[in-house]
Amino acid sequence: MARVERYRRPAGVPGSTPTWLALLWLVSLWPALFAVPAKAADDEALTVLSWGGAYERAQRAALFEPYTASTGRRVEVVQYDGGLAGLRRAVEAGEVPWDVIDMTRSEAMAACEEGLLRPLSPALLAPAPDGTPAEQDFLPGSFGRCAITHTIFATVVAYRRDAFPGKRPTTIADLFDQQQFPGPRALQRTPAVNLEWALLSYRVPREELYGLLSTRRGLNLALGRLGELDEIHWWEAGDTPPRLLAEGRVVMASGYNGRFFDAMVNRRVPIEILWDGQVQEHETWAIPRGSPHPEAARDFIRFATTTERLAELARRIPYGPARHSAAVQVTTHPDSGVDMRLHIPTHPLNAERALAKDEAWYARTLGRINDYFGDWLATREGE
């Protein structure tokens, strides 16, 4: 009752105004008092942590800009180079600035085990255009407890066409053959893929790789092969290997097939991809624990994993869509007219001698393998 009496005579209302009229005036203002905060919440941007470079440009055109046009919600992109350290710090501090993270499946599995990600259900995904349920349309292994695969990318070796007159590398073992193919190499500063390639160069069968790498003998064998290379430029950011090749600072480099495609097609860098030994990996969407806008994050993932959006992304950067219905819709690059199907790692011509990364093995052994590799690298650099 005291609250009513307080507002009996608001500013601008004559003292003789009846109480019921004053209350009516207050009721008329009530919706306006809450309309502004609601609108402000709708206008807040969705923050996506992704990989930058040609990949981000493709995502902007195929995913982020169409999402904003469809929903009115802006998308802000923050670049990173992978890893879980930043996510751990943010979750522990209770100050997570990202809504959605684009991350490899092995790191998503490890992050999920640590409680760094929110659970994700396949039920949020849209069906295929013909009504096929998402669970049947996506590739096997696309659904994790905390992550959903959207594309398949590959780590490959690329080389300069003018570096080796009269011959070209044909197998992954040529990466380690400095007699026939001399010159500096660029490799990612991580054990992943480097260890597999080192053992493949010894002709270890693909089905035995991870069993051997689970032993100290296997790790020493792989690191010994890497140690035979005279000059290695270790890279961390995905745009570094194409740049090193373009500048002629290395003759061979590991890297992501989409980055090399961008360098070849859009910047005319004289390089070729060696598909032998390509290591395929799932790229996923995940929502960090403590995401500021979890509902909007789920809405974005539903949008970004539709058949139409995945096919459009693959038309701009050659990563294989995780949906069967999207893979059959991939056509030509919108600017160059290049047939993108021939550049996707899952194309039968490219995938003949591919290796599927054992992401569950990496998720289980990530800390131990990283420490072992780090110690070896510190010793090598110290020498």
Short mmCIF file of C-alpha atoms in Angstrom, two decimals:
data_model
loop_
_atom_site.label_atom_id
_atom_site.label_comp_id
_atom_site.label_asym_id
_atom_site.label_seq_id
_atom_site.Cartn_x
_atom_site.Cartn_y
_atom_site.Cartn_z
CA MET A 1 0.00 0.00 0.00
CA ALA A 2 2.86 2.36 0.71
CA ARG A 3 4.14 1.74 -2.85
CA VAL A 4 0.78 2.83 -4.30
CA GLU A 5 0.66 5.98 -2.18
CA ARG A 6 4.21 6.86 -3.29
CA TYR A 7 3.13 7.07 -6.91
CA ARG A 8 -0.24 8.68 -6.33
CA ARG A 9 0.93 12.03 -7.60
CA PRO A 10 3.79 11.50 -10.10
CA ALA A 11 5.44 14.49 -11.71
CA GLY A 12 3.14 16.10 -14.24
CA VAL A 13 -0.02 14.61 -12.72
CA PRO A 14 -2.31 17.14 -10.98
CA GLY A 15 -2.78 16.72 -7.25
CA SER A 16 -6.49 16.24 -7.80
CA THR A 17 -5.93 13.22 -10.14
CA PRO A 18 -7.81 10.16 -8.84
CA THR A 19 -5.76 7.24 -7.53
CA TRP A 20 -7.11 4.85 -10.21
CA LEU A 21 -5.88 7.19 -12.97
CA ALA A 22 -2.40 7.34 -11.48
CA LEU A 23 -2.27 3.57 -11.31
CA LEU A 24 -3.42 3.33 -14.93
CA TRP A 25 -0.60 5.67 -15.91
CA LEU A 26 1.92 3.39 -14.15
CA VAL A 27 0.53 0.27 -15.83
CA SER A 28 0.86 1.92 -19.23
CA LEU A 29 4.58 2.50 -18.54
CA TRP A 30 5.28 -1.05 -17.32
CA PRO A 31 5.96 -2.69 -20.75
CA ALA A 32 8.28 0.14 -21.74
CA LEU A 33 10.37 -0.31 -18.60
CA PHE A 34 11.27 -3.86 -19.66
CA ALA A 35 11.35 -3.47 -23.45
CA VAL A 36 14.81 -1.86 -23.55
CA PRO A 37 16.73 -4.61 -21.66
CA ALA A 38 15.05 -7.32 -23.76
CA LYS A 39 16.04 -5.59 -26.99
CA ALA A 40 19.60 -5.07 -25.76
CA ALA A 41 19.91 -8.79 -25.06
CA ASP A 42 18.78 -9.59 -28.61
CA ASP A 43 21.41 -7.23 -30.00
CA GLU A 44 24.34 -8.81 -28.18
CA ALA A 45 26.82 -10.44 -30.54
CA LEU A 46 27.58 -14.13 -30.69
CA THR A 47 31.32 -14.64 -30.16
CA VAL A 48 32.94 -17.48 -32.11
CA LEU A 49 36.48 -18.73 -31.48
CA SER A 50 37.91 -19.93 -34.80
CA TRP A 51 41.09 -20.30 -36.83
CA GLY A 52 41.44 -17.12 -38.91
CA GLY A 53 42.88 -16.72 -42.39
CA ALA A 54 41.28 -18.26 -45.49
CA TYR A 55 39.20 -20.53 -43.27
CA GLU A 56 37.62 -17.62 -41.43
CA ARG A 57 36.96 -15.78 -44.71
CA ALA A 58 35.10 -18.83 -46.00
CA GLN A 59 33.15 -19.10 -42.74
CA ARG A 60 32.17 -15.45 -42.87
CA ALA A 61 30.73 -15.78 -46.37
CA ALA A 62 29.09 -19.18 -45.89
CA LEU A 63 28.04 -19.09 -42.23
CA PHE A 64 28.47 -15.90 -40.20
CA GLU A 65 27.04 -13.30 -42.59
CA PRO A 66 24.04 -15.49 -43.57
CA TYR A 67 23.37 -16.18 -39.88
CA THR A 68 23.32 -12.46 -39.12
CA ALA A 69 21.04 -11.84 -42.10
CA SER A 70 18.68 -14.59 -40.90
CA THR A 71 18.58 -13.75 -37.19
CA GLY A 72 19.77 -10.16 -36.84
CA ARG A 73 22.43 -11.27 -34.34
CA ARG A 74 25.98 -10.13 -35.09
CA VAL A 75 28.83 -12.62 -35.08
CA GLU A 76 32.20 -11.56 -33.70
CA VAL A 77 35.16 -13.83 -34.48
CA VAL A 78 38.20 -14.30 -32.26
CA GLN A 79 41.21 -16.13 -33.70
CA TYR A 80 43.24 -18.85 -31.97
CA ASP A 81 45.68 -21.60 -32.96
CA GLY A 82 44.07 -24.46 -31.04
CA GLY A 83 44.97 -25.87 -27.65
CA LEU A 84 43.05 -26.00 -24.38
CA ALA A 85 45.15 -23.74 -22.14
CA GLY A 86 43.11 -20.59 -22.81
CA LEU A 87 39.81 -22.43 -22.36
CA ARG A 88 40.98 -23.90 -19.05
CA ARG A 89 41.96 -20.50 -17.71
CA ALA A 90 38.68 -18.91 -18.80
CA VAL A 91 36.51 -21.65 -17.25
CA GLU A 92 38.49 -21.69 -14.00
CA ALA A 93 38.20 -17.91 -13.72
CA GLY A 94 34.49 -18.03 -14.48
CA GLU A 95 34.98 -15.49 -17.27
CA VAL A 96 34.38 -17.27 -20.57
CA PRO A 97 34.20 -14.72 -23.42
CA TRP A 98 33.22 -17.14 -26.22
CA ASP A 99 29.86 -18.65 -27.10
CA VAL A 100 30.97 -21.22 -29.68
CA ILE A 101 34.37 -22.81 -30.35
CA ASP A 102 35.50 -24.36 -33.62
CA MET A 103 37.84 -27.11 -32.45
CA THR A 104 39.35 -30.40 -33.56
CA ARG A 105 37.54 -33.49 -32.35
CA SER A 106 40.52 -34.78 -30.36
CA GLU A 107 40.74 -31.53 -28.41
CA ALA A 108 36.97 -31.42 -28.00
CA MET A 109 37.04 -34.93 -26.53
CA ALA A 110 39.79 -33.99 -24.10
CA ALA A 111 38.02 -30.74 -23.15
CA CYS A 112 34.78 -32.62 -22.58
CA GLU A 113 36.50 -35.07 -20.24
CA GLU A 114 37.87 -32.12 -18.25
CA GLY A 115 34.41 -30.60 -17.92
CA LEU A 116 35.29 -27.56 -20.03
CA LEU A 117 32.41 -27.93 -22.51
CA ARG A 118 28.63 -28.11 -22.32
CA PRO A 119 26.90 -31.32 -23.45
CA LEU A 120 25.46 -31.19 -26.98
CA SER A 121 22.61 -33.30 -28.29
CA PRO A 122 22.19 -34.30 -31.98
CA ALA A 123 18.50 -33.56 -31.44
CA LEU A 124 19.20 -29.87 -32.02
CA LEU A 125 20.29 -30.51 -35.65
CA ALA A 126 18.06 -29.93 -38.66
CA PRO A 127 17.09 -32.87 -40.91
CA ALA A 128 18.32 -33.13 -44.49
CA PRO A 129 16.24 -31.38 -47.19
CA ASP A 130 14.53 -34.69 -48.04
CA GLY A 131 13.59 -35.23 -44.41
CA THR A 132 16.36 -37.70 -43.54
CA PRO A 133 17.06 -37.38 -39.79
CA ALA A 134 20.37 -35.76 -38.93
CA GLU A 135 21.55 -38.90 -37.12
CA GLN A 136 21.36 -40.78 -40.44
CA ASP A 137 22.67 -37.97 -42.62
CA PHE A 138 25.91 -37.23 -40.75
CA LEU A 139 29.07 -39.29 -41.17
CA PRO A 140 29.79 -41.99 -38.57
CA GLY A 141 31.49 -40.62 -35.48
CA SER A 142 30.16 -37.09 -35.95
CA PHE A 143 28.44 -36.89 -32.58
CA GLY A 144 30.37 -36.62 -29.36
CA ARG A 145 29.08 -35.93 -25.88
CA CYS A 146 30.11 -32.27 -26.14
CA ALA A 147 30.83 -31.64 -29.84
CA ILE A 148 29.30 -32.08 -33.30
CA THR A 149 31.44 -32.58 -36.40
CA HIS A 150 30.80 -30.17 -39.25
CA THR A 151 33.68 -30.86 -41.68
CA ILE A 152 36.58 -33.21 -42.37
CA PHE A 153 39.92 -31.53 -42.99
CA ALA A 154 43.34 -32.99 -43.66
CA THR A 155 46.88 -32.19 -42.64
CA VAL A 156 49.00 -32.73 -45.74
CA VAL A 157 52.42 -31.96 -47.15
CA ALA A 158 52.79 -29.33 -49.87
CA TYR A 159 55.93 -28.65 -51.87
CA ARG A 160 57.26 -26.05 -54.28
CA ARG A 161 56.96 -27.24 -57.88
CA ASP A 162 60.22 -25.51 -58.83
CA ALA A 163 62.30 -26.96 -55.98
CA PHE A 164 63.12 -30.36 -57.49
CA PRO A 165 63.76 -30.24 -61.27
CA GLY A 166 62.91 -33.49 -63.02
CA LYS A 167 61.19 -35.20 -60.08
CA ARG A 168 58.45 -34.64 -57.57
CA PRO A 169 57.57 -36.19 -54.20
CA THR A 170 55.05 -39.02 -54.50
CA THR A 171 54.97 -40.63 -51.04
CA ILE A 172 55.05 -39.33 -47.49
CA ALA A 173 58.47 -40.98 -47.08
CA ASP A 174 59.83 -38.32 -49.46
CA LEU A 175 59.31 -35.77 -46.71
CA PHE A 176 62.27 -37.38 -44.94
CA ASP A 177 64.37 -38.05 -48.07
CA GLN A 178 66.85 -35.17 -48.10
CA GLN A 179 69.07 -36.70 -50.77
CA GLN A 180 66.48 -36.67 -53.53
CA PHE A 181 64.54 -33.72 -52.13
CA PRO A 182 66.98 -31.41 -50.31
CA GLY A 183 66.00 -28.23 -48.54
CA PRO A 184 64.36 -26.90 -45.37
CA ARG A 185 61.02 -28.25 -44.15
CA ALA A 186 58.23 -26.60 -42.15
CA LEU A 187 56.40 -28.77 -39.63
CA GLN A 188 53.75 -28.00 -37.04
CA ARG A 189 55.06 -27.64 -33.51
CA THR A 190 53.08 -30.60 -32.22
CA PRO A 191 53.52 -34.36 -32.02
CA ALA A 192 50.26 -35.01 -33.88
CA VAL A 193 50.69 -36.08 -37.51
CA ASN A 194 54.48 -35.72 -37.34
CA LEU A 195 54.68 -38.95 -35.36
CA GLU A 196 52.39 -40.79 -37.75
CA TRP A 197 54.31 -39.64 -40.81
CA ALA A 198 57.63 -40.61 -39.26
CA LEU A 199 56.44 -44.17 -38.70
CA LEU A 200 54.81 -44.36 -42.13
CA SER A 201 58.22 -43.52 -43.63
CA TYR A 202 59.45 -46.79 -42.05
CA ARG A 203 56.53 -48.55 -43.78
CA VAL A 204 54.78 -49.32 -40.53
CA PRO A 205 51.26 -50.53 -41.46
CA ARG A 206 48.56 -47.95 -40.81
CA GLU A 207 46.63 -50.27 -38.52
CA GLU A 208 49.68 -50.64 -36.26
CA LEU A 209 50.66 -46.97 -35.93
CA TYR A 210 48.90 -46.06 -32.69
CA GLY A 211 49.74 -49.34 -31.00
CA LEU A 212 53.42 -48.68 -31.70
CA LEU A 213 53.15 -45.04 -30.63
CA SER A 214 51.75 -46.23 -27.31
CA THR A 215 55.21 -47.62 -26.51
CA ARG A 216 58.41 -45.77 -25.66
CA ARG A 217 60.12 -47.66 -28.48
CA GLY A 218 57.58 -46.37 -31.02
CA LEU A 219 57.90 -42.78 -29.81
CA ASN A 220 61.70 -42.93 -29.92
CA LEU A 221 61.58 -44.43 -33.41
CA ALA A 222 59.33 -41.62 -34.67
CA LEU A 223 61.28 -38.83 -32.97
CA GLY A 224 64.52 -40.31 -34.26
CA ARG A 225 63.21 -40.00 -37.83
CA LEU A 226 62.21 -36.39 -37.25
CA GLY A 227 65.64 -35.74 -35.78
CA GLU A 228 67.27 -36.76 -39.06
CA LEU A 229 65.92 -33.64 -40.80
CA ASP A 230 68.64 -31.01 -41.02
CA GLU A 231 66.52 -27.86 -40.90
CA ILE A 232 62.97 -27.59 -39.61
CA HIS A 233 60.94 -24.40 -39.33
CA TRP A 234 58.37 -25.12 -36.61
CA TRP A 235 55.04 -23.38 -37.15
CA GLU A 236 51.99 -22.77 -34.97
CA ALA A 237 49.64 -20.46 -36.91
CA GLY A 238 47.89 -22.08 -39.88
CA ASP A 239 48.82 -19.32 -42.33
CA THR A 240 52.57 -19.77 -41.73
CA PRO A 241 53.32 -22.82 -43.95
CA PRO A 242 51.84 -21.33 -47.17
CA ARG A 243 53.75 -18.11 -46.48
CA LEU A 244 57.05 -19.93 -45.94
CA LEU A 245 56.54 -21.81 -49.20
CA ALA A 246 55.58 -18.64 -51.07
CA GLU A 247 58.69 -16.87 -49.80
CA GLY A 248 60.89 -19.82 -50.78
CA ARG A 249 62.16 -20.26 -47.22
CA VAL A 250 61.19 -23.94 -47.25
CA VAL A 251 60.70 -26.50 -50.02
CA MET A 252 58.19 -28.71 -48.18
CA ALA A 253 55.70 -27.92 -45.45
CA SER A 254 52.96 -29.60 -43.50
CA GLY A 255 49.69 -27.72 -43.22
CA TYR A 256 45.95 -27.73 -43.67
CA ASN A 257 44.74 -28.62 -47.15
CA GLY A 258 42.37 -25.63 -47.25
CA ARG A 259 45.17 -23.14 -46.58
CA PHE A 260 47.29 -24.65 -49.35
CA PHE A 261 44.32 -24.54 -51.73
CA ASP A 262 43.87 -20.84 -51.00
CA ALA A 263 47.56 -20.21 -51.73
CA MET A 264 47.46 -22.20 -54.99
CA VAL A 265 44.18 -20.93 -56.41
CA ASN A 266 43.71 -17.46 -55.00
CA ARG A 267 47.34 -16.32 -54.73
CA ARG A 268 48.93 -18.42 -57.49
CA VAL A 269 51.73 -19.74 -55.25
CA PRO A 270 53.62 -22.46 -57.26
CA ILE A 271 52.93 -25.37 -54.91
CA GLU A 272 51.34 -28.81 -55.10
CA ILE A 273 49.72 -30.97 -52.45
CA LEU A 274 51.05 -34.45 -51.71
CA TRP A 275 47.92 -36.41 -50.79
CA ASP A 276 49.75 -39.59 -49.83
CA GLY A 277 49.67 -39.98 -46.07
CA GLN A 278 47.14 -37.21 -45.52
CA VAL A 279 45.82 -37.35 -41.96
CA GLN A 280 42.10 -36.68 -41.84
CA GLU A 281 40.49 -35.17 -38.78
CA HIS A 282 37.02 -34.07 -37.72
CA GLU A 283 36.44 -30.37 -37.09
CA THR A 284 33.65 -29.73 -34.60
CA TRP A 285 31.44 -27.08 -33.04
CA ALA A 286 31.44 -26.98 -29.25
CA ILE A 287 29.98 -24.71 -26.57
CA PRO A 288 32.27 -23.85 -23.64
CA ARG A 289 31.04 -24.22 -20.09
CA GLY A 290 30.13 -20.70 -19.00
CA SER A 291 29.18 -19.55 -22.51
CA PRO A 292 27.45 -16.15 -22.18
CA HIS A 293 24.68 -17.09 -24.67
CA PRO A 294 24.22 -20.88 -24.71
CA GLU A 295 20.79 -20.82 -26.36
CA ALA A 296 22.03 -18.58 -29.17
CA ALA A 297 25.08 -20.84 -29.49
CA ARG A 298 22.86 -23.89 -30.03
CA ASP A 299 20.78 -21.94 -32.53
CA PHE A 300 23.93 -21.02 -34.46
CA ILE A 301 25.18 -24.62 -34.52
CA ARG A 302 21.82 -25.78 -35.90
CA PHE A 303 22.04 -23.11 -38.62
CA ALA A 304 25.73 -23.72 -39.47
CA THR A 305 25.30 -27.50 -39.82
CA THR A 306 22.37 -27.49 -42.23
CA THR A 307 22.92 -29.14 -45.60
CA GLU A 308 22.86 -25.81 -47.42
CA ARG A 309 25.41 -24.09 -45.17
CA LEU A 310 27.87 -27.03 -45.16
CA ALA A 311 27.75 -27.30 -48.96
CA GLU A 312 28.29 -23.56 -49.28
CA LEU A 313 31.30 -23.71 -46.95
CA ALA A 314 32.86 -26.53 -48.99
CA ARG A 315 32.42 -24.45 -52.14
CA ARG A 316 34.67 -21.80 -50.60
CA ILE A 317 37.27 -23.92 -48.81
CA PRO A 318 37.86 -27.60 -49.65
CA TYR A 319 36.93 -29.38 -46.45
CA GLY A 320 34.59 -32.36 -46.67
CA PRO A 321 31.08 -31.72 -45.32
CA ALA A 322 30.04 -34.01 -42.46
CA ARG A 323 26.61 -34.56 -44.03
CA HIS A 324 26.00 -36.91 -46.98
CA SER A 325 23.32 -34.55 -48.29
CA ALA A 326 25.83 -31.66 -48.34
CA ALA A 327 28.67 -33.61 -49.99
CA VAL A 328 26.58 -34.28 -53.11
CA GLN A 329 25.76 -30.56 -53.44
CA VAL A 330 29.37 -29.33 -53.54
CA THR A 331 30.13 -27.77 -56.92
CA THR A 332 32.50 -25.02 -58.03
CA HIS A 333 34.29 -22.23 -56.22
CA PRO A 334 32.12 -19.08 -56.51
CA ASP A 335 35.01 -16.85 -57.64
CA SER A 336 37.50 -19.04 -59.54
CA GLY A 337 35.12 -21.65 -60.94
CA VAL A 338 37.44 -24.44 -59.73
CA ASP A 339 35.73 -27.80 -59.20
CA MET A 340 35.96 -28.06 -55.41
CA ARG A 341 35.14 -31.77 -55.34
CA LEU A 342 38.63 -32.60 -56.66
CA HIS A 343 40.29 -30.69 -53.78
CA ILE A 344 38.32 -32.17 -50.88
CA PRO A 345 40.34 -34.66 -48.79
CA THR A 346 37.48 -37.17 -48.73
CA HIS A 347 37.33 -37.37 -52.55
CA PRO A 348 38.18 -40.98 -53.56
CA LEU A 349 41.20 -39.91 -55.63
CA ASN A 350 42.68 -38.01 -52.67
CA ALA A 351 41.68 -40.40 -49.91
CA GLU A 352 43.18 -43.58 -51.40
CA ARG A 353 46.12 -43.61 -48.94
CA ALA A 354 44.65 -41.41 -46.23
CA LEU A 355 45.00 -42.00 -42.51
CA ALA A 356 42.16 -41.26 -40.11
CA LYS A 357 43.61 -39.64 -37.01
CA ASP A 358 42.85 -41.70 -33.92
CA GLU A 359 41.35 -38.85 -31.95
CA ALA A 360 40.29 -41.04 -29.04
CA TRP A 361 43.93 -42.12 -28.63
CA TYR A 362 45.08 -38.49 -28.63
CA ALA A 363 42.37 -37.50 -26.18
CA ARG A 364 43.59 -40.18 -23.77
CA THR A 365 47.31 -39.53 -24.20
CA LEU A 366 47.41 -35.81 -25.05
CA GLY A 367 49.26 -34.64 -21.95
CA ARG A 368 51.80 -37.45 -21.91
CA ILE A 369 52.58 -37.25 -25.65
CA ASN A 370 52.84 -33.46 -25.59
CA ASP A 371 55.29 -33.63 -22.66
CA TYR A 372 57.40 -36.29 -24.37
CA PHE A 373 57.50 -34.30 -27.61
CA GLY A 374 58.23 -31.06 -25.73
CA ASP A 375 61.19 -32.59 -23.94
CA TRP A 376 62.60 -33.95 -27.21
CA LEU A 377 62.13 -30.58 -28.93
CA ALA A 378 63.80 -28.69 -26.09
CA THR A 379 66.79 -31.01 -26.31
CA ARG A 380 66.99 -30.62 -30.09
CA GLU A 381 66.76 -26.83 -29.94
CA GLY A 382 69.30 -26.76 -27.10
CA GLU A 383 71.76 -28.58 -29.29
#
